[in-house]
Structure formats: structure tokens, C-alpha cells
Short mmCIF file of C-alpha atoms and ligand atoms in Angstrom, two decimals:
data_model
loop_
_atom_site.label_atom_id
_atom_site.label_comp_id
_atom_site.label_asym_id
_atom_site.label_seq_id
_atom_site.Cartn_x
_atom_site.Cartn_y
_atom_site.Cartn_z
CA MET A 1 213.98 169.13 180.62
CA THR A 2 212.62 172.50 181.39
CA THR A 3 208.73 172.72 182.27
CA ILE A 4 205.87 175.13 182.51
CA ASN A 5 203.99 175.18 185.62
CA THR A 6 201.41 173.73 183.67
CA ASN A 7 198.19 176.21 185.82
CA PHE A 8 199.33 178.44 183.19
CA LEU A 9 198.18 176.32 180.51
CA LYS A 10 194.47 176.33 181.32
CA PHE A 11 194.08 179.54 181.33
CA PRO A 12 190.98 179.65 178.26
CA GLY A 13 192.02 183.35 176.53
CA ILE A 14 194.47 186.17 177.37
CA TYR A 15 193.72 188.86 180.89
CA LEU A 16 190.19 190.63 179.98
CA PHE A 17 191.60 193.87 179.67
CA GLN A 18 194.61 192.56 177.18
CA GLU A 19 191.71 191.15 174.51
CA VAL A 20 189.83 194.36 175.27
CA ALA A 21 193.09 196.12 173.93
CA ARG A 22 193.30 194.08 171.42
CA GLN A 23 190.11 194.08 170.12
CA VAL A 24 190.23 197.77 169.92
CA ALA A 25 193.34 197.61 168.17
CA ALA A 26 191.90 196.03 165.55
CA PHE A 27 189.62 198.63 165.22
CA LYS A 28 191.90 200.81 165.25
CA LYS A 29 192.95 199.55 162.23
CA THR A 30 189.40 199.87 160.36
CA GLY A 31 190.12 203.64 161.10
CA PRO A 32 187.52 205.34 162.24
CA ASP A 33 186.68 209.38 161.89
CA LYS A 34 185.94 209.43 165.88
CA ARG A 35 188.67 209.28 167.99
CA VAL A 36 188.17 206.63 170.47
CA ILE A 37 187.58 207.36 174.17
CA SER A 38 187.60 204.90 176.92
CA LEU A 39 185.74 204.53 179.50
CA GLY A 40 187.24 201.03 179.76
CA ILE A 41 189.65 200.15 182.28
CA GLY A 42 190.26 201.83 185.39
CA ASP A 43 192.64 204.06 184.72
CA VAL A 44 192.63 208.01 186.76
CA THR A 45 192.89 211.24 184.40
CA GLN A 46 193.36 213.92 187.43
CA PRO A 47 196.92 214.94 187.45
CA LEU A 48 198.75 214.30 190.93
CA ALA A 49 198.76 216.72 193.91
CA LYS A 50 200.64 219.85 193.76
CA ALA A 51 201.78 218.85 197.24
CA VAL A 52 202.99 215.26 195.58
CA ILE A 53 203.95 217.11 192.87
CA GLU A 54 206.39 218.93 195.79
CA ALA A 55 207.01 216.53 197.77
CA LEU A 56 208.36 214.01 194.95
CA HIS A 57 210.82 217.04 194.34
CA LYS A 58 212.20 217.41 197.55
CA ALA A 59 212.56 214.29 197.81
CA THR A 60 214.32 213.74 194.37
CA ASP A 61 216.79 216.28 195.18
CA GLU A 62 218.01 214.43 198.61
CA MET A 63 217.99 211.69 196.69
CA GLY A 64 220.57 213.54 195.12
CA LYS A 65 222.95 214.74 197.84
CA ALA A 66 225.33 212.80 200.14
CA GLU A 67 224.17 213.95 202.85
CA THR A 68 220.33 212.52 201.94
CA PHE A 69 220.73 210.25 199.51
CA ARG A 70 218.96 207.03 200.41
CA GLY A 71 219.20 203.37 198.89
CA TYR A 72 217.40 200.02 200.09
CA GLY A 73 215.21 201.13 202.78
CA PRO A 74 212.51 199.22 205.49
CA GLU A 75 211.24 196.37 202.96
CA GLN A 76 207.70 196.78 204.72
CA GLY A 77 208.13 200.74 203.62
CA TYR A 78 209.51 203.61 206.00
CA PRO A 79 208.75 204.82 209.48
CA PHE A 80 206.62 208.14 208.52
CA LEU A 81 204.83 206.59 205.78
CA ARG A 82 203.25 203.12 207.92
CA GLU A 83 202.66 205.69 210.65
CA ALA A 84 200.43 208.37 208.55
CA ILE A 85 198.61 205.82 207.64
CA ALA A 86 198.13 204.10 210.68
CA LYS A 87 197.01 207.63 212.21
CA HIS A 88 194.65 209.47 208.66
CA ASP A 89 193.10 206.11 207.31
CA TYR A 90 192.81 204.13 211.03
CA GLN A 91 193.19 206.01 213.73
CA ASP A 92 191.75 208.77 213.39
CA ARG A 93 188.74 207.04 212.36
CA GLY A 94 188.64 205.69 215.52
CA ILE A 95 190.10 201.79 213.89
CA ASN A 96 192.29 199.38 215.70
CA VAL A 97 195.04 199.32 213.66
CA ASP A 98 199.34 200.05 214.58
CA ALA A 99 202.01 201.10 212.22
CA SER A 100 204.02 197.52 212.97
CA GLU A 101 201.09 196.48 210.52
CA ILE A 102 200.89 198.09 207.64
CA PHE A 103 202.77 197.35 205.08
CA VAL A 104 203.64 199.24 201.99
CA SER A 105 203.81 198.05 198.00
CA ASP A 106 203.65 199.36 195.06
CA GLY A 107 200.48 198.95 194.27
CA ALA A 108 197.40 196.45 195.32
CA LYS A 109 197.63 194.19 192.24
CA CYS A 110 200.63 192.90 193.35
CA ASP A 111 199.64 192.14 196.96
CA VAL A 112 196.16 190.76 196.23
CA GLY A 113 198.01 188.82 194.06
CA ASN A 114 200.93 187.36 196.12
CA PHE A 115 199.19 187.27 199.26
CA GLN A 116 197.90 183.65 197.97
CA GLU A 117 201.58 182.75 198.90
CA LEU A 118 200.96 181.78 202.12
CA PHE A 119 198.83 179.07 201.89
CA SER A 120 198.51 175.31 200.93
CA CYS A 121 198.35 174.40 197.85
CA ASP A 122 195.04 172.46 198.78
CA SER A 123 193.09 175.82 200.29
CA ILE A 124 189.45 176.13 198.96
CA VAL A 125 189.31 179.81 197.71
CA ALA A 126 185.91 181.96 197.43
CA VAL A 127 185.45 184.77 195.46
CA THR A 128 181.94 187.19 193.59
CA ASP A 129 181.10 186.03 190.72
CA PRO A 130 181.43 188.86 188.71
CA VAL A 131 185.24 189.75 190.23
CA TYR A 132 188.49 191.06 190.12
CA PRO A 133 190.51 189.06 187.99
CA VAL A 134 193.59 189.11 189.87
CA TYR A 135 192.31 186.71 192.47
CA VAL A 136 191.36 183.89 191.12
CA ASP A 137 193.74 184.10 187.87
CA SER A 138 196.68 184.54 191.27
CA ASN A 139 194.86 181.43 192.52
CA VAL A 140 194.80 178.96 188.63
CA MET A 141 198.22 179.57 188.85
CA ALA A 142 199.74 178.71 192.19
CA GLY A 143 197.13 175.27 191.28
CA ARG A 144 194.47 175.75 193.26
CA ALA A 145 191.75 176.74 190.76
CA GLY A 146 191.71 173.27 189.14
CA ASP A 147 190.00 172.91 185.52
CA PHE A 148 187.93 175.18 184.42
CA ALA A 149 184.79 174.62 181.82
CA ASP A 150 181.72 176.73 181.47
CA GLY A 151 183.00 179.43 181.88
CA ARG A 152 184.18 178.55 185.48
CA TRP A 153 187.11 177.06 188.20
CA ASN A 154 186.14 173.49 189.22
CA ARG A 155 187.59 173.91 193.00
CA ILE A 156 187.07 177.66 193.09
CA VAL A 157 183.52 178.68 195.41
CA TYR A 158 181.50 181.18 192.72
CA LEU A 159 179.71 183.57 194.66
CA PRO A 160 177.48 185.13 192.35
CA CYS A 161 176.27 188.68 192.82
CA THR A 162 173.21 189.45 190.89
CA LYS A 163 170.53 192.33 190.18
CA GLU A 164 168.17 189.43 192.82
CA ASN A 165 170.37 189.59 195.39
CA GLY A 166 171.59 193.28 195.06
CA PHE A 167 174.91 192.43 193.69
CA MET A 168 175.75 191.46 197.21
CA PRO A 169 177.37 187.67 197.42
CA GLU A 170 175.32 185.37 199.48
CA LEU A 171 177.22 183.28 202.94
CA PRO A 172 179.12 180.28 200.92
CA LYS A 173 177.05 177.52 201.52
CA GLU A 174 179.72 175.28 201.22
CA HIS A 175 183.02 175.67 203.16
CA ALA A 176 186.03 177.85 201.84
CA ASP A 177 189.62 178.39 203.53
CA ILE A 178 189.95 182.26 202.39
CA VAL A 179 187.05 183.94 200.18
CA TYR A 180 188.22 187.60 198.17
CA LEU A 181 185.53 190.61 198.63
CA CYS A 182 185.49 193.95 197.10
CA PHE A 183 183.78 196.85 198.80
CA PRO A 184 182.60 199.07 197.27
CA ASN A 185 183.00 196.50 194.18
CA ASN A 186 185.03 196.05 190.95
CA PRO A 187 182.88 195.81 189.14
CA THR A 188 179.41 196.15 189.94
CA GLY A 189 179.61 199.13 192.05
CA ALA A 190 178.45 197.91 195.00
CA THR A 191 178.90 198.13 198.63
CA ILE A 192 178.25 196.48 201.97
CA THR A 193 176.65 197.60 204.32
CA ARG A 194 177.48 196.81 208.18
CA LYS A 195 175.15 194.68 209.30
CA ALA A 196 176.09 191.99 206.34
CA LEU A 197 180.03 192.33 207.12
CA GLU A 198 179.32 191.92 210.35
CA ALA A 199 177.67 188.81 209.04
CA TRP A 200 180.95 187.78 206.80
CA VAL A 201 183.47 188.36 209.98
CA ALA A 202 180.78 186.19 212.05
CA TRP A 203 181.05 183.61 208.60
CA ALA A 204 184.82 183.66 209.13
CA LYS A 205 185.27 183.48 212.94
CA ARG A 206 182.67 179.96 212.32
CA GLU A 207 184.16 178.17 209.03
CA GLY A 208 187.74 178.95 210.69
CA SER A 209 188.62 180.70 207.33
CA LEU A 210 190.60 183.87 206.14
CA ILE A 211 188.57 187.49 204.94
CA LEU A 212 191.57 188.89 201.86
CA TYR A 213 189.29 192.40 202.04
CA ASP A 214 190.36 194.51 199.17
CA ALA A 215 189.19 198.19 200.00
CA ALA A 216 190.49 199.79 197.14
CA TYR A 217 187.51 202.15 196.23
CA GLU A 218 187.17 203.33 199.78
CA ALA A 219 187.41 206.87 198.90
CA PHE A 220 184.60 206.55 196.78
CA ILE A 221 182.55 205.88 199.66
CA GLU A 222 179.56 207.70 200.21
CA GLU A 223 176.93 206.65 202.93
CA GLU A 224 177.19 206.46 206.34
CA ASP A 225 176.31 203.08 206.82
CA VAL A 226 179.22 201.42 204.65
CA PRO A 227 182.43 200.87 206.43
CA HIS A 228 185.22 201.86 205.02
CA SER A 229 187.31 199.28 206.61
CA ILE A 230 187.07 195.96 207.16
CA TYR A 231 187.95 196.69 210.91
CA GLU A 232 184.98 199.19 212.12
CA ILE A 233 183.59 195.20 212.34
CA GLU A 234 184.14 193.98 215.79
CA GLY A 235 186.44 190.60 215.79
CA ALA A 236 188.01 191.72 212.01
CA ARG A 237 190.95 191.47 213.18
CA ASP A 238 190.82 187.76 214.18
CA VAL A 239 189.87 187.24 210.76
CA ALA A 240 190.67 189.76 207.96
CA VAL A 241 193.35 191.40 205.70
CA GLU A 242 193.17 194.57 204.26
CA PHE A 243 194.24 195.58 200.73
CA ARG A 244 194.48 199.42 199.94
CA SER A 245 195.81 201.35 197.48
CA PHE A 246 196.60 205.09 196.76
CA SER A 247 195.94 204.44 192.97
CA LYS A 248 191.62 205.41 192.98
CA THR A 249 192.00 207.36 196.14
CA ALA A 250 194.76 210.12 195.02
CA GLY A 251 196.12 209.77 191.37
CA PHE A 252 199.25 206.92 191.96
CA THR A 253 198.36 204.42 189.01
CA GLY A 254 201.63 205.11 187.59
CA LEU A 255 203.25 206.04 191.10
CA ARG A 256 202.14 202.95 192.07
CA CYS A 257 202.12 203.08 195.93
CA GLY A 258 199.89 200.20 198.24
CA PHE A 259 199.47 198.85 201.08
CA VAL A 260 198.47 196.03 203.30
CA VAL A 261 197.26 195.48 206.92
CA VAL A 262 198.12 192.85 208.15
CA PRO A 263 196.99 192.59 212.50
CA SER A 264 199.55 190.71 214.44
CA THR A 265 196.38 189.32 216.19
CA LEU A 266 195.31 187.23 213.08
CA THR A 267 195.96 183.66 213.11
CA VAL A 268 196.16 180.69 210.71
CA SER A 269 196.41 177.03 211.52
CA ASP A 270 199.73 175.82 210.83
CA GLY A 271 198.11 172.07 209.64
CA ASN A 272 199.79 170.58 212.62
CA GLY A 273 196.83 171.06 214.90
CA GLY A 274 198.85 174.41 216.38
CA ARG A 275 198.30 178.27 215.13
CA VAL A 276 200.92 180.43 213.13
CA ALA A 277 200.80 184.33 212.70
CA LEU A 278 200.38 185.54 209.82
CA LYS A 279 202.18 188.96 209.47
CA PRO A 280 205.66 187.05 210.64
CA GLU A 281 204.71 185.15 207.47
CA TRP A 282 203.86 187.89 205.26
CA SER A 283 206.71 189.65 206.80
CA ARG A 284 209.01 187.07 205.10
CA ARG A 285 207.52 186.78 202.44
CA VAL A 286 207.94 190.59 201.33
CA ALA A 287 211.49 190.43 202.62
CA THR A 288 212.34 187.63 201.19
CA LYS A 289 210.84 188.92 197.12
CA TYR A 290 210.85 192.18 197.79
CA ASN A 291 213.07 195.51 198.51
CA GLY A 292 210.32 198.23 199.48
CA CYS A 293 208.36 200.43 196.96
CA PRO A 294 211.30 203.52 196.16
CA TYR A 295 211.70 206.59 198.40
CA ILE A 296 210.19 209.69 196.52
CA VAL A 297 206.83 207.55 196.29
CA GLN A 298 206.70 206.74 199.73
CA ARG A 299 207.54 210.95 200.27
CA ALA A 300 204.82 211.09 198.42
CA ALA A 301 202.75 208.76 199.34
CA GLU A 302 202.90 210.54 202.84
CA ALA A 303 201.78 213.81 200.84
CA VAL A 304 198.72 212.84 200.85
CA TYR A 305 197.81 213.11 204.15
CA SER A 306 199.07 216.33 204.17
CA ASP A 307 196.10 219.31 204.48
CA GLU A 308 197.17 220.76 200.71
CA GLY A 309 197.12 217.02 199.73
CA GLN A 310 193.83 216.19 201.04
CA LYS A 311 192.32 219.33 199.87
CA GLU A 312 193.66 218.65 196.20
CA ILE A 313 193.21 214.63 196.32
CA TRP A 314 189.17 215.16 197.55
CA ALA A 315 189.02 217.52 194.66
CA ALA A 316 190.01 215.23 192.23
CA ILE A 317 187.42 212.38 193.51
CA ALA A 318 184.91 215.25 193.07
CA VAL A 319 185.56 215.57 189.17
CA TYR A 320 185.41 211.63 189.24
CA LYS A 321 182.08 211.78 191.58
CA LYS A 322 180.46 214.29 189.31
CA ASN A 323 180.87 211.71 186.17
CA ALA A 324 179.72 209.01 187.83
CA ARG A 325 176.43 211.13 188.44
CA LEU A 326 176.10 213.30 185.08
CA MET A 327 176.55 208.90 184.01
CA THR A 328 173.67 207.71 185.03
CA GLU A 329 171.26 210.30 185.28
CA LYS A 330 172.29 209.99 181.34
CA LEU A 331 172.29 206.71 180.37
CA GLU A 332 168.82 205.90 182.48
CA SER A 333 167.65 208.60 180.33
CA TYR A 334 168.86 206.17 176.86
CA GLY A 335 166.47 203.84 178.82
CA LEU A 336 169.65 201.60 179.87
CA LYS A 337 169.33 200.09 183.00
CA VAL A 338 172.24 201.65 185.22
CA TYR A 339 173.66 200.30 188.82
CA GLY A 340 176.83 201.10 190.86
CA GLY A 341 177.85 205.10 190.64
CA LYS A 342 176.55 205.98 193.75
CA ASN A 343 179.68 205.06 196.24
CA ALA A 344 181.87 203.70 193.35
CA PRO A 345 183.39 205.15 190.58
CA TYR A 346 182.35 201.66 188.18
CA LEU A 347 178.29 201.44 186.44
CA TRP A 348 177.15 198.05 185.70
CA VAL A 349 175.36 198.54 183.07
CA ARG A 350 172.53 196.05 181.49
CA ALA A 351 173.34 195.28 178.02
CA PRO A 352 170.05 196.10 175.34
CA GLU A 353 167.85 193.18 174.91
CA GLY A 354 169.10 191.43 171.97
CA TYR A 355 172.44 192.12 173.25
CA ASP A 356 175.16 190.32 175.39
CA SER A 357 177.78 191.91 177.00
CA TRP A 358 180.46 191.48 174.20
CA GLY A 359 178.09 192.04 171.58
CA PHE A 360 176.90 195.60 173.38
CA PHE A 361 180.91 196.29 173.85
CA HIS A 362 181.08 196.02 169.27
CA LEU A 363 178.27 198.12 169.44
CA LEU A 364 179.43 200.74 171.87
CA LEU A 365 182.60 200.44 169.81
CA GLU A 366 181.90 200.31 166.16
CA LYS A 367 179.19 202.53 166.32
CA ALA A 368 180.00 205.00 168.89
CA CYS A 369 183.98 204.55 169.29
CA ILE A 370 183.77 204.75 173.00
CA ILE A 371 185.58 201.21 174.57
CA CYS A 372 183.89 199.75 177.86
CA THR A 373 184.74 196.31 179.67
CA PRO A 374 182.73 193.13 178.90
CA GLY A 375 181.06 191.96 182.08
CA VAL A 376 181.64 188.30 181.17
CA GLY A 377 185.14 188.79 181.16
CA PHE A 378 184.55 189.51 185.13
CA GLY A 379 182.70 185.94 185.18
CA ALA A 380 179.78 184.10 183.85
CA ALA A 381 177.02 186.21 186.46
CA GLY A 382 178.99 188.96 183.89
CA GLU A 383 176.87 187.43 181.52
CA GLY A 384 174.37 190.48 179.91
CA TYR A 385 176.65 193.65 181.62
CA VAL A 386 179.21 195.68 180.73
CA ARG A 387 181.49 198.36 183.51
CA MET A 388 181.72 201.79 182.10
CA THR A 389 184.67 203.56 184.51
CA ALA A 390 184.37 207.65 186.04
CA PHE A 391 187.40 208.09 186.07
CA GLY A 392 187.74 209.96 182.42
CA SER A 393 187.77 213.36 181.86
CA PRO A 394 184.92 215.29 182.09
CA ALA A 395 184.48 216.41 178.44
CA ASP A 396 185.30 212.69 177.47
CA THR A 397 183.10 211.46 179.68
CA ALA A 398 180.40 214.26 178.84
CA GLU A 399 181.08 213.70 174.24
CA ALA A 400 180.58 209.58 175.30
CA LEU A 401 177.81 210.47 176.86
CA GLU A 402 176.48 212.44 174.34
CA ARG A 403 177.94 209.72 171.79
CA ILE A 404 176.17 206.56 173.60
CA GLY A 405 172.60 208.63 173.66
CA ALA A 406 172.66 209.02 170.18
CA LEU A 407 172.25 205.31 169.68
CA PHE A 408 169.36 205.13 172.10
CA LYS A 409 167.37 207.92 170.71
N1 PLP B 1 192.15 196.16 193.72
C1 PLP B 1 191.04 196.11 192.97
C2 PLP B 1 189.91 195.95 193.19
C3 PLP B 1 190.87 196.39 192.12
O1 PLP B 1 190.24 197.50 190.90
C4 PLP B 1 192.48 197.23 191.15
C5 PLP B 1 192.71 197.87 189.79
O2 PLP B 1 191.92 198.44 189.03
C6 PLP B 1 193.78 197.25 191.74
C7 PLP B 1 192.90 196.44 193.22
C8 PLP B 1 194.92 197.61 192.69
O3 PLP B 1 195.49 198.50 192.09
P1 PLP B 1 196.86 199.34 192.08
O4 PLP B 1 197.20 200.37 191.18
O5 PLP B 1 197.20 199.50 193.99
O6 PLP B 1 197.25 197.93 192.13
#
């Protein structure tokens, strides 16, 4: 008899953003007179850079001519893009990453979801709480999370990030084989200092553990002492994999491109007293299950690194940063407590007295036609918060803030 992977049946509800969409759709059916504005899902609104569009057109034309047509490309990504990434994102910043260590993909969500396949089913996984749900849910599907009770999975090690610890996870008190870290953080908008990241690398060495480091929001870092890559930390090449994305950096949420860095020096236990290099195993996994990011998209991603491309993507990022500053200023002036929003496009907003996460979500939706994301959806420690994104258009962001302001008069 065909039987489902029963781990899928353990989930307590649908994926967070599907649940938010369901509730918003139900509300819209009630016929609100105002247009609903979303500060909810972290999707960008600024159009793609002209340099990216030109590269897309050019690559599309190449596909229409026999002499320049491309079929299947290298699963790991074309060398032109891997070399551009290695140079601009790493080597120009003095970071030792080679193009051969970069695996181009159709985005970081697939990569952070898929990477756990490389590890044994009994590995102990640690995550921050609150957390980007993909890290947990992909491990649930693989059977590593145990059972769900009282808002938590009983085989996952949770590292609470609260206002008391400045939304910085403390080192695990119990052993974990794999830890997912995301800085700048989704959802709290917190960032990690060099010193704190050094402590994580030292911990991983001591414990024989691996750090899966998600730097999808690296482009939003403003402060000096905040590392852009975990490989800025000495020794990280031996204990960490890094995930990056063009989604938030260059508006590729619809175009789809990201990459993983798997250093050639990174090894894990072979389960038999020896060590095994991770890079060839990820290469095997990619070659087996993936046929590569489209050529035209890789040419578009390459154009992000051109002089024109750089000017344009930084102008778009500046729009979101300005939104984040305005949101912080206005929300604080309404008496709300706001965290994040400085080195990140997310604001972690404390619900006012008397409201929990979903309560505040409903208040904003029903009284102001504003969508946010309930913090508790990211984990038990997110209760009492909502996440708001700075990715809206400036006009929508300003209108959303006015509507929220009217609620707090
Ligand atoms: N990692 C984090 C922390 C994210 O917040 C997101 C998207 O919201 C992703 C990865 C996925 O990015 P991509 O669009 O490249 O799949």
C-alpha cells in the first residue's frame, strides 16, 4: 500500500504564510472599504535594475540563435557567475572563497531546505526561536524533529531570542550537530557582532558541529562591526556553509537565483571514525536532483555585479532602508516598541498591552487593513510580537503608517 511519509502528518497546521493568506482572504470577503496594504510577506516591490533587464534580453536573444543557444548548463552554475560572485562578494572583501566552492541555485529557500539531506537522520538540530520556518519544517519532513507538543518539536534544540538577550541566541547548553543561524535575522532584524560570531565558530569546532549560516539579508548591514559573511571569521571554513540570495539584494524574488558556499576544507564525520568532505557530497546531491539555474537568469545575476547594476541595486536597497527608518520613527512615536530595522529590512514590533501576536495581527487587519506577520508563527518565543517588512513601496509604507497611527491616537 502506498503510504505517506508520516512525518508530513505531524505538522500542527499549514505553512505560516499560507495561514496568513487564508486569514487575509477571509477578511477580504467581508468587503473592506479600504485597500489592504501588506507589510507581511518579505517580498520586494522595486523593479529589477535596468542592467539586469538588458542582460535578460541579451541572453534571451542568444537562446534564439543556433550559434549562441544553450541547453543544459553545469548543475553547479556557469563559471562566469561563480567567478563574479567569488570576486565581488568574497575576494574583493579579503575573504577566502573560490569560485569552485560556489553552487548557484534557484534561490536560498530551496538550498536551506535541501541542505539537511546531507546529514544523518538522527542528527540533533538547533535553531533560534523565533526562526525562519524552512529550517525547522525541512527537518520535520526528514524525521529529525520528533513530535510537536506545546508549540515545540521535542528533538529540536531551541535557542530563544528575546528582548532580554538582545535577540542574540546563546550557545546551546546541550549538544547539537547542526545549528542554523541567520544574520541579519529574519524575523527579528537583529544582527550579530564579529565577537559573537567568533564564539559560534569556536563552539562548532569544540563540539564537532556544523553551522548553516543564512546571510540572505547581508546587503542591509550598515554597522561596521557586523560581519557580512561567516568566512570573515577565522576557522569558519572548517565548520560552516553559507547561503546567499539575489532575492532581497537585487529584487530577484520572482526571477529566482541564489547560491551556497561549501568550502573545500569542510568535513564532517563519515559515521565510521573517519571524515568526509561535504563539497563532493553536495555536488553529488545537486547533480542528481537539479539541472541548474536558467542561463538567462544567471546572466541577469552576473549583471548585478556590473558598475551600472551595482548603482541600481544600491538605489533600490536605499528605498527599503528609508522605509525602515520611517517605520521605526513613526511606530515608536505611536508608543510601540520596535526592534530590528537597522541592519535588516524587518521590524520586530511588540504588540501593545492586552494583545498577543494574532490579536495584534487581527487588530491591524480589521481596523486598518494592514497585513503583518504574527511573531508566534516563527516560534513560541515570537509570541507577543509581529513582524513588519520595509519592502513596500514608499507610498504604501507611508499610507500604512498613517493608518496604524490613526489606531493609536
Ligand atoms: N533565507 C531567509 C532567512 C529568508 O528570509 C528567505 C526569504 O524570505 C530566504 C532564505 C529565501 O530566499 P529566496 O528568495 O532566495 O528563496
